[in-house]
mmCIF file of C-alpha atoms in Angstrom:
data_model
loop_
_atom_site.group_PDB
_atom_site.id
_atom_site.type_symbol
_atom_site.label_atom_id
_atom_site.label_comp_id
_atom_site.label_asym_id
_atom_site.label_seq_id
_atom_site.Cartn_x
_atom_site.Cartn_y
_atom_site.Cartn_z
ATOM 1 C CA MET E 1067 8.320 -0.125 8.682
ATOM 2 C CA LYS E 1068 8.746 -3.702 7.509
ATOM 3 C CA ALA E 1069 9.293 -5.578 4.313
ATOM 4 C CA ARG E 1070 8.788 -9.234 5.134
ATOM 5 C CA VAL E 1071 6.137 -11.405 6.736
ATOM 6 C CA PRO E 1072 6.599 -10.855 10.483
ATOM 7 C CA ALA E 1073 7.663 -13.800 12.609
ATOM 8 C CA GLU E 1074 4.435 -13.655 14.563
ATOM 9 C CA VAL E 1075 2.404 -14.527 11.461
ATOM 10 C CA GLN E 1076 4.802 -17.187 10.159
ATOM 11 C CA LEU E 1077 2.820 -19.905 11.881
ATOM 12 C CA GLU E 1078 1.431 -23.235 10.821
ATOM 13 C CA PHE E 1079 -1.980 -22.137 12.061
ATOM 14 C CA PRO E 1080 -3.613 -18.741 11.482
ATOM 15 C CA LEU E 1081 -4.071 -16.296 14.303
ATOM 16 C CA PRO E 1082 -7.605 -15.212 15.179
ATOM 17 C CA PRO E 1083 -8.509 -12.041 13.246
ATOM 18 C CA ASP E 1084 -8.395 -9.898 16.395
ATOM 19 C CA GLU E 1085 -4.887 -11.176 17.194
ATOM 20 C CA GLU E 1086 -3.259 -10.536 13.816
ATOM 21 C CA PRO E 1087 -0.917 -7.507 13.856
ATOM 22 C CA ILE E 1088 -2.302 -4.615 11.877
ATOM 23 C CA ARG E 1089 -0.249 -4.054 8.722
ATOM 24 C CA ASP E 1090 -0.885 -1.072 6.454
ATOM 25 C CA PRO E 1091 0.412 -1.337 2.860
ATOM 26 C CA PHE E 1092 2.857 1.450 2.098
ATOM 27 C CA ALA E 1093 4.790 1.298 -1.193
ATOM 28 C CA GLY E 1094 6.448 -1.486 -3.128
ATOM 29 C CA ASP E 1095 7.113 -4.369 -0.733
ATOM 30 C CA LEU E 1096 6.917 -2.195 2.377
ATOM 31 C CA TYR E 1097 4.169 -2.073 4.961
ATOM 32 C CA VAL E 1098 3.698 -0.334 8.306
ATOM 33 C CA THR E 1099 3.168 -2.023 11.648
ATOM 34 C CA TYR E 1100 2.498 -0.492 15.051
ATOM 35 C CA ALA E 1101 3.318 -1.590 18.576
ATOM 36 C CA LEU E 1102 2.912 -0.755 22.230
ATOM 37 C CA GLU E 1103 5.772 -0.537 24.665
ATOM 38 C CA LEU E 1104 5.232 -2.860 27.590
ATOM 39 C CA VAL E 1105 5.946 -1.042 30.844
ATOM 40 C CA PRO E 1106 5.535 -2.219 34.451
ATOM 41 C CA GLU E 1107 3.486 0.720 35.600
ATOM 42 C CA PRO E 1108 0.097 1.691 34.107
ATOM 43 C CA VAL E 1109 0.854 4.640 31.858
ATOM 44 C CA GLY E 1110 -0.728 5.823 28.645
ATOM 45 C CA ALA E 1111 0.866 4.318 25.553
ATOM 46 C CA GLY E 1112 1.917 6.261 22.517
ATOM 47 C CA LEU E 1113 2.351 4.738 19.102
ATOM 48 C CA LEU E 1114 5.359 4.780 16.837
ATOM 49 C CA PRO E 1115 5.656 3.572 13.261
ATOM 50 C CA GLY E 1116 8.629 2.224 11.456
ATOM 51 C CA SER E 1117 10.300 -0.889 12.759
ATOM 52 C CA GLY E 1118 7.142 -2.088 14.433
ATOM 53 C CA VAL E 1119 7.966 -0.178 17.598
ATOM 54 C CA ALA E 1120 6.022 2.098 19.863
ATOM 55 C CA ALA E 1121 6.785 3.978 23.025
ATOM 56 C CA ALA E 1122 4.752 4.959 26.034
ATOM 57 C CA ARG E 1123 7.201 7.466 27.453
ATOM 58 C CA PRO E 1124 9.150 9.647 25.022
ATOM 59 C CA GLY E 1125 12.770 10.019 25.939
ATOM 60 C CA VAL E 1126 13.197 6.740 27.804
ATOM 61 C CA PRO E 1127 16.337 4.902 26.610
ATOM 62 C CA GLY E 1128 15.619 2.028 24.234
ATOM 63 C CA ALA E 1129 17.696 -0.606 26.000
ATOM 64 C CA GLY E 1130 15.623 -3.352 27.575
ATOM 65 C CA ARG E 1131 12.357 -2.255 26.013
ATOM 66 C CA ARG E 1132 9.706 -4.825 25.190
ATOM 67 C CA TYR E 1133 7.033 -4.290 22.585
ATOM 68 C CA GLU E 1134 3.823 -5.942 21.496
ATOM 69 C CA HIS E 1135 2.496 -5.517 17.984
ATOM 70 C CA ILE E 1136 -0.892 -3.850 17.852
ATOM 71 C CA ALA E 1137 -3.831 -5.986 16.778
ATOM 72 C CA ARG E 1138 -7.492 -5.109 16.512
ATOM 73 C CA ARG E 1139 -8.078 -6.283 20.084
ATOM 74 C CA HIS E 1140 -5.668 -3.593 21.292
ATOM 75 C CA CYS E 1141 -7.548 -0.966 19.318
ATOM 76 C CA ALA E 1142 -10.829 -2.105 20.838
ATOM 77 C CA GLY E 1143 -9.372 -2.003 24.336
ATOM 78 C CA LEU E 1144 -7.845 1.444 23.845
ATOM 79 C CA GLY E 1145 -10.845 2.866 22.038
ATOM 80 C CA VAL E 1146 -8.709 3.723 18.996
ATOM 81 C CA ALA E 1147 -9.861 3.067 15.444
ATOM 82 C CA PRO E 1148 -7.266 1.198 13.347
ATOM 83 C CA ALA E 1149 -7.441 4.015 10.804
ATOM 84 C CA GLU E 1150 -6.176 6.415 13.485
ATOM 85 C CA LEU E 1151 -2.994 4.462 14.258
ATOM 86 C CA ARG E 1152 -0.838 6.155 11.650
ATOM 87 C CA ARG E 1153 -1.810 9.657 12.757
ATOM 88 C CA LEU E 1154 -1.111 8.827 16.399
ATOM 89 C CA ALA E 1155 2.153 7.128 15.495
ATOM 90 C CA VAL E 1156 3.415 10.140 13.554
ATOM 91 C CA ALA E 1157 2.471 12.477 16.402
ATOM 92 C CA ASN E 1158 4.433 10.351 18.853
ATOM 93 C CA LEU E 1159 7.371 10.121 16.465
ATOM 94 C CA ARG E 1160 7.526 13.924 16.323
ATOM 95 C CA ASN E 1161 7.675 14.060 20.105
ATOM 96 C CA ARG E 1162 10.676 11.730 20.046
ATOM 97 C CA ARG E 1163 12.817 13.437 17.448
ATOM 98 C CA PRO E 1164 14.419 16.447 19.203
ATOM 99 C CA ASP E 1165 17.859 15.175 18.143
ATOM 100 C CA LEU E 1166 17.022 14.889 14.440
ATOM 101 C CA THR E 1167 20.058 15.869 12.377
ATOM 102 C CA LEU E 1168 20.579 16.328 8.647
ATOM 103 C CA SER E 1169 23.995 15.681 7.094
ATOM 104 C CA TRP E 1170 24.334 16.856 3.499
ATOM 105 C CA TYR E 1171 26.903 15.220 1.275
ATOM 106 C CA PRO E 1172 29.576 17.718 0.175
ATOM 107 C CA ASP E 1173 29.791 16.452 -3.406
ATOM 108 C CA VAL E 1174 26.132 15.861 -4.344
ATOM 109 C CA ARG E 1175 22.719 17.215 -3.362
ATOM 110 C CA ALA E 1176 21.791 14.354 -1.053
ATOM 111 C CA VAL E 1177 21.293 14.118 2.684
ATOM 112 C CA THR E 1178 21.231 11.512 5.414
ATOM 113 C CA VAL E 1179 18.862 11.970 8.332
ATOM 114 C CA SER E 1180 19.643 10.654 11.815
ATOM 115 C CA LEU E 1181 16.994 10.277 14.476
ATOM 116 C CA GLY E 1182 18.112 7.501 16.792
ATOM 117 C CA GLU E 1183 16.510 4.401 18.306
ATOM 118 C CA GLY E 1184 16.067 2.829 14.846
ATOM 119 C CA LEU E 1185 13.196 5.163 13.979
ATOM 120 C CA GLU E 1186 14.558 6.784 10.826
ATOM 121 C CA SER E 1187 12.401 4.810 8.401
ATOM 122 C CA GLY E 1188 9.323 6.035 10.269
ATOM 123 C CA LEU E 1189 10.009 9.505 8.867
ATOM 124 C CA LEU E 1190 8.494 8.241 5.611
ATOM 125 C CA LEU E 1191 5.115 8.769 7.307
ATOM 126 C CA ASP E 1192 5.701 12.336 8.502
ATOM 127 C CA ASP E 1193 4.228 14.539 5.767
ATOM 128 C CA GLY E 1194 5.222 17.768 7.514
ATOM 129 C CA PHE E 1195 8.882 16.781 7.665
ATOM 130 C CA LEU E 1196 8.803 15.447 4.106
ATOM 131 C CA ASP E 1197 7.252 18.653 2.752
ATOM 132 C CA LYS E 1198 10.063 20.701 4.298
ATOM 133 C CA LEU E 1199 12.740 18.317 3.055
ATOM 134 C CA ALA E 1200 11.286 18.405 -0.461
ATOM 135 C CA GLN E 1201 11.822 22.172 -0.539
ATOM 136 C CA ASP E 1202 15.588 21.622 -0.310
ATOM 137 C CA VAL E 1203 15.863 19.498 -3.445
ATOM 138 C CA GLU E 1204 14.871 19.847 -7.091
ATOM 139 C CA GLY E 1205 12.153 17.687 -8.588
ATOM 140 C CA ASP E 1206 10.253 15.067 -6.610
ATOM 141 C CA LEU E 1207 11.608 13.860 -3.286
ATOM 142 C CA VAL E 1208 13.476 10.548 -3.514
ATOM 143 C CA VAL E 1209 14.265 8.501 -0.399
ATOM 144 C CA ALA E 1210 16.352 5.437 0.319
ATOM 145 C CA ALA E 1211 15.285 3.468 3.394
ATOM 146 C CA PRO E 1212 17.201 0.213 2.953
ATOM 147 C CA ALA E 1213 17.066 -0.476 6.691
ATOM 148 C CA ARG E 1214 14.948 0.622 9.627
ATOM 149 C CA ASP E 1215 17.583 3.046 10.886
ATOM 150 C CA VAL E 1216 18.727 4.423 7.514
ATOM 151 C CA PHE E 1217 17.113 7.390 5.755
ATOM 152 C CA ALA E 1218 18.761 9.224 2.873
ATOM 153 C CA ALA E 1219 17.116 11.642 0.455
ATOM 154 C CA THR E 1220 17.616 13.628 -2.716
ATOM 155 C CA GLY E 1221 15.445 14.850 -5.607
ATOM 156 C CA THR E 1222 14.705 13.574 -9.087
ATOM 157 C CA GLY E 1223 16.375 16.757 -10.338
ATOM 158 C CA HIS E 1224 19.718 15.538 -8.954
ATOM 159 C CA PRO E 1225 20.820 12.460 -10.949
ATOM 160 C CA ASP E 1226 24.089 12.327 -9.039
ATOM 161 C CA GLY E 1227 22.118 12.398 -5.781
ATOM 162 C CA VAL E 1228 19.982 9.483 -6.945
ATOM 163 C CA GLU E 1229 23.154 7.548 -7.751
ATOM 164 C CA LYS E 1230 24.493 8.351 -4.273
ATOM 165 C CA LEU E 1231 21.332 6.864 -2.769
ATOM 166 C CA ARG E 1232 21.700 3.725 -4.875
ATOM 167 C CA TRP E 1233 25.281 3.496 -3.647
ATOM 168 C CA ALA E 1234 24.084 3.764 -0.053
ATOM 169 C CA VAL E 1235 21.556 0.991 -0.625
ATOM 170 C CA ASP E 1236 24.292 -1.221 -2.055
ATOM 171 C CA GLN E 1237 26.438 -0.557 1.017
ATOM 172 C CA VAL E 1238 23.659 -1.602 3.372
ATOM 173 C CA TRP E 1239 22.753 -4.712 1.417
ATOM 174 C CA SER E 1240 26.244 -5.783 0.453
ATOM 175 C CA GLU E 1241 27.364 -9.211 1.567
ATOM 176 C CA GLY E 1242 30.813 -10.202 2.720
ATOM 177 C CA GLU E 1243 33.481 -7.563 3.124
ATOM 178 C CA ALA E 1244 32.491 -4.023 2.265
ATOM 179 C CA ALA E 1245 34.293 -2.090 -0.407
ATOM 180 C CA GLU E 1246 37.312 -0.015 0.623
ATOM 181 C CA ASP E 1247 35.328 3.208 0.255
ATOM 182 C CA ALA E 1248 32.343 1.877 2.219
ATOM 183 C CA ASP E 1249 30.882 4.137 4.883
ATOM 184 C CA PRO E 1250 30.706 2.323 8.262
ATOM 185 C CA ALA E 1251 27.508 4.254 8.980
ATOM 186 C CA TRP E 1252 25.700 1.874 6.613
ATOM 187 C CA ASP E 1253 26.666 -1.242 8.616
ATOM 188 C CA VAL E 1254 23.316 -2.511 9.936
ATOM 189 C CA PRO E 1255 22.091 -5.907 11.215
ATOM 190 C CA ALA E 1256 20.524 -8.167 8.602
ATOM 191 C CA GLY E 1257 17.307 -8.252 10.627
ATOM 192 C CA ALA E 1258 16.881 -4.512 10.141
ATOM 193 C CA LEU E 1259 16.937 -4.621 6.334
ATOM 194 C CA LEU E 1260 13.880 -3.259 4.540
ATOM 195 C CA THR E 1261 14.079 -2.717 0.785
ATOM 196 C CA ARG E 1262 16.524 -2.189 -2.069
ATOM 197 C CA ASP E 1263 14.063 0.075 -3.882
ATOM 198 C CA LEU E 1264 14.283 3.846 -3.912
ATOM 199 C CA LEU E 1265 10.987 5.571 -3.185
ATOM 200 C CA VAL E 1266 9.733 8.722 -4.892
ATOM 201 C CA ARG E 1267 7.052 10.988 -3.439
ATOM 202 C CA ARG E 1268 4.667 12.490 -5.980
ATOM 203 C CA ALA E 1269 1.579 14.487 -5.000
ATOM 204 C CA GLY E 1270 1.933 13.287 -1.422
ATOM 205 C CA ALA E 1271 1.978 9.584 -2.342
ATOM 206 C CA TRP E 1272 4.900 7.157 -2.413
ATOM 207 C CA GLU E 1273 5.846 4.791 -5.216
ATOM 208 C CA THR E 1274 8.989 2.931 -6.186
ATOM 209 C CA LEU E 1275 11.417 4.795 -8.417
ATOM 210 C CA ALA E 1276 12.029 3.027 -11.694
ATOM 211 C CA THR E 1277 15.586 1.904 -12.305
ATOM 212 C CA ALA E 1278 17.237 3.607 -15.255
ATOM 213 C CA THR E 1279 17.996 1.282 -18.152
#
């Protein structure tokens, strides 16, 4: 999941169409990219969404990994239609989330989800997971994904939960010293930032949640 023009397309000259990374619009200013993990031995590659990462071998530690964003030439070489990338990415993400944990706030109906390897924002694509999570909240599912490795959720029926998510977004995006009550879990690198917007899922589709006035 990304929110800015990737470095590889910030060039003075355009890339050939087959070399441009595939970017699927998502919601608001977010879009989805895909990538292949570069490995020394010839193994089949699996796709992961989110921070533009993909993995060939689920379970391999992330340190030292190298990735290449998927362009149409990769799809042609792999025999995969670009329209199939998201489905394959979600399937691979599910294979890599055995350690998924949910931590509910004690004071409001809101939850943070931890997955590891900076893949949390990719959960926005997993309809099966989202359907189950939506059953635990009232109203429509609301998610904050201010950074690639941050995923917090509540429902529109929990105004205090929505405010907790806005607080979490402020923590991630805050500049300078954090407030005294800041949660260190929200301390993420600037390069991992995604969006300040909260997202609401209605009828299986995402849109930005309007700010109360």
